[in-house]
Amino acid sequence: MIRKSTAAAALAAAALAVVAAPASADSLFGSSGGSSSGSAGLLDAGSSALGSSSKEPEHYGTLGRPDAPNGLKSINVWVYAPKATPISDGVYPKNSQLGVRWNSTIAAGNVIDGNECQMAIRLTGPKVPAKAAVTKTEDCTSAKLYTLRTPGAYTISVTDGISGASNSIQFSVQ
């Protein structure tokens, strides 16, 4: 009985040491979204690292084809506002640098950190310049910023041309 109590105390102490470590949850697991998600690193583990009771990774947005050569299953997206302070949830001041941050995951939930994708990043909203409307990259995990000067509702979608997976974010500028 004493050995079990000692072992339980040691496990509790180890758990407290991990919790007291200086790294924040965002720096370890990435942000699950929200207005302050721009402060964490670009290469987030996304929602798949946070776990769930189903023991299966969760995938969001339009899922990729099962036979896609790059293995991409889903794309996680966040509003990326590294220097902008939101006015309220999902609302940012005009003239801010705002955009999207994304990562791509395979069916098992692991992040694809390479250039085997054909991403198209589409910005829609009021007065979007033609050259900013669509940006293409091979980066499966990255970020894209825009300087948005016109108030209104914006949507940014990220679509992989190889797998067909896509996801989008929406926010407003005032």
C-alpha atoms as one frame of an Amber mdcrd trajectory, in Angstrom:
protein
   0.000   0.000   0.000   2.857   2.410   0.815   4.507   1.651  -2.556   1.283
   2.552  -4.383   1.027   5.837  -2.448   4.668   6.659  -3.192   4.176   5.884
  -6.891   1.011   7.996  -7.006   2.814  10.900  -5.326   5.705  10.634  -7.804
   3.297  10.673 -10.760   1.457  13.675  -9.335   4.768  15.532  -8.853   5.796
  14.752 -12.438   2.449  16.006 -13.741   2.837  19.246 -11.791   6.361  19.708
 -13.152   5.072  19.403 -16.718   2.232  21.846 -16.031   4.641  24.319 -14.409
   7.041  24.211 -17.373   7.497  27.576 -19.131   6.072  26.502 -22.511   2.492
  27.527 -23.128  -0.112  25.187 -24.564  -0.154  27.259 -27.774   3.587  26.792
 -28.285   3.321  23.047 -27.715   0.102  22.195 -29.534  -0.788  25.216 -31.637
  -3.868  27.309 -31.410  -7.304  25.880 -31.906  -8.403  29.151 -33.475  -9.786
  32.403 -32.202  -8.710  35.963 -32.505  -5.353  35.687 -30.743  -4.098  32.719
 -32.745  -1.593  34.884 -34.607   0.860  34.815 -31.720   1.745  31.115 -31.900
   4.269  29.671 -34.352   3.342  28.985 -37.951   3.803  25.238 -37.806   1.013
  24.266 -35.449   0.033  20.701 -34.770  -3.564  21.872 -35.083  -6.598  20.287
 -33.555  -5.273  16.765 -34.121  -2.689  17.277 -31.341  -5.316  18.260 -28.814
  -6.885  14.823 -28.882 -10.458  13.771 -28.413 -12.430  11.085 -26.658 -13.001
   9.249 -29.951  -9.278   8.375 -30.238  -9.554   9.242 -33.940  -8.099  12.482
 -35.322 -10.707  15.103 -36.174 -10.679  16.565 -39.671 -12.371  19.822 -40.683
 -13.564  21.426 -43.896 -13.900  19.580 -47.180 -11.874  16.370 -46.904  -9.315
  15.285 -49.483  -9.693  12.273 -51.751  -8.524   9.015 -50.106  -6.302   8.198
 -53.115  -4.578  11.619 -53.258  -0.841  11.137 -53.984   0.172  13.646 -51.282
  -1.976  11.888 -48.642  -3.619  15.145 -47.543  -6.856  14.527 -45.621  -7.752
  17.973 -44.241  -6.606  21.563 -43.841  -6.793  23.429 -40.517  -7.096  27.223
 -40.812  -6.781  30.143 -38.381  -7.089  33.907 -38.669  -3.498  35.165 -38.743
  -3.158  38.612 -37.169   0.414  38.828 -35.827   0.264  42.544 -34.941  -3.439
  43.417 -35.022  -5.506  43.644 -31.863  -9.082  42.527 -32.474 -11.879  45.000
 -31.755 -14.068  42.036 -30.790 -14.170  38.347 -31.667 -13.528  38.051 -35.417
 -13.485  41.848 -35.961 -10.246  43.741 -36.706  -9.379  47.397 -37.388  -8.899
  48.524 -41.001  -5.322  48.973 -42.262  -4.303  45.859 -40.309  -2.195  43.038
 -41.654  -4.565  40.080 -41.540  -4.589  36.747 -43.228  -4.725  33.018 -42.891
  -2.464  30.478 -41.305  -2.926  26.824 -42.229  -1.574  23.343 -41.815  -2.398
  20.160 -43.662  -2.919  16.781 -42.054  -2.957  13.184 -43.217  -5.656  10.710
 -42.146  -3.707   9.724 -38.991  -3.648  13.385 -37.907   0.054  14.099 -38.549
   0.925  17.489 -40.048   2.395  17.597 -43.562   5.299  20.045 -43.412   6.543
  19.992 -46.967   5.979  21.302 -50.464   3.982  18.455 -51.989   0.719  20.420
 -52.155  -0.800  22.782 -54.718  -2.490  25.321 -52.456  -4.684  28.104 -53.776
  -5.411  30.837 -51.225  -8.486  32.877 -52.214  -9.359  36.201 -50.596 -12.887
  37.519 -51.087 -14.338  40.705 -49.689 -14.835  44.360 -50.590 -12.325  45.894
 -53.033  -9.879  42.975 -53.246  -7.162  43.782 -55.830  -6.971  41.217 -58.662
  -3.402  40.223 -57.773  -4.423  39.505 -54.145  -7.550  37.508 -55.033  -5.702
  34.196 -55.591  -2.234  33.199 -54.406  -0.689  29.816 -55.186   1.975  27.906
 -53.275   3.271  24.352 -52.917   3.615  24.778 -49.127   1.300  22.383 -47.260
   1.737  24.371 -44.023   2.245  28.139 -44.115   0.633  31.584 -43.751  -0.441
  34.452 -46.008  -0.914  38.089 -44.930  -2.811  40.948 -46.575  -3.086  44.625
 -45.648  -6.839  45.204 -45.548  -7.904  48.845 -45.809 -11.605  48.538 -46.693
 -14.205  47.776 -44.007 -16.429  44.761 -44.595 -16.685  40.984 -44.363 -13.806
  38.866 -45.697 -13.390  35.161 -46.399 -10.105  33.386 -47.058 -10.220  29.827
 -48.375  -7.290  27.427 -48.689  -7.696  24.599 -51.231  -5.262  21.852 -52.218
  -5.462  21.151 -55.951  -4.021  17.637 -55.572  -6.330  16.181 -52.919  -9.310
  18.529 -53.219  -9.238  19.295 -49.467 -10.240  22.822 -48.470 -11.212  24.983
 -45.524 -11.945  28.672 -44.960 -12.079  31.415 -42.350 -14.251  34.508 -42.086
 -13.661  37.787 -40.279 -14.645  41.442 -40.508 -12.717  44.689 -40.813 -14.058
  47.963 -39.359
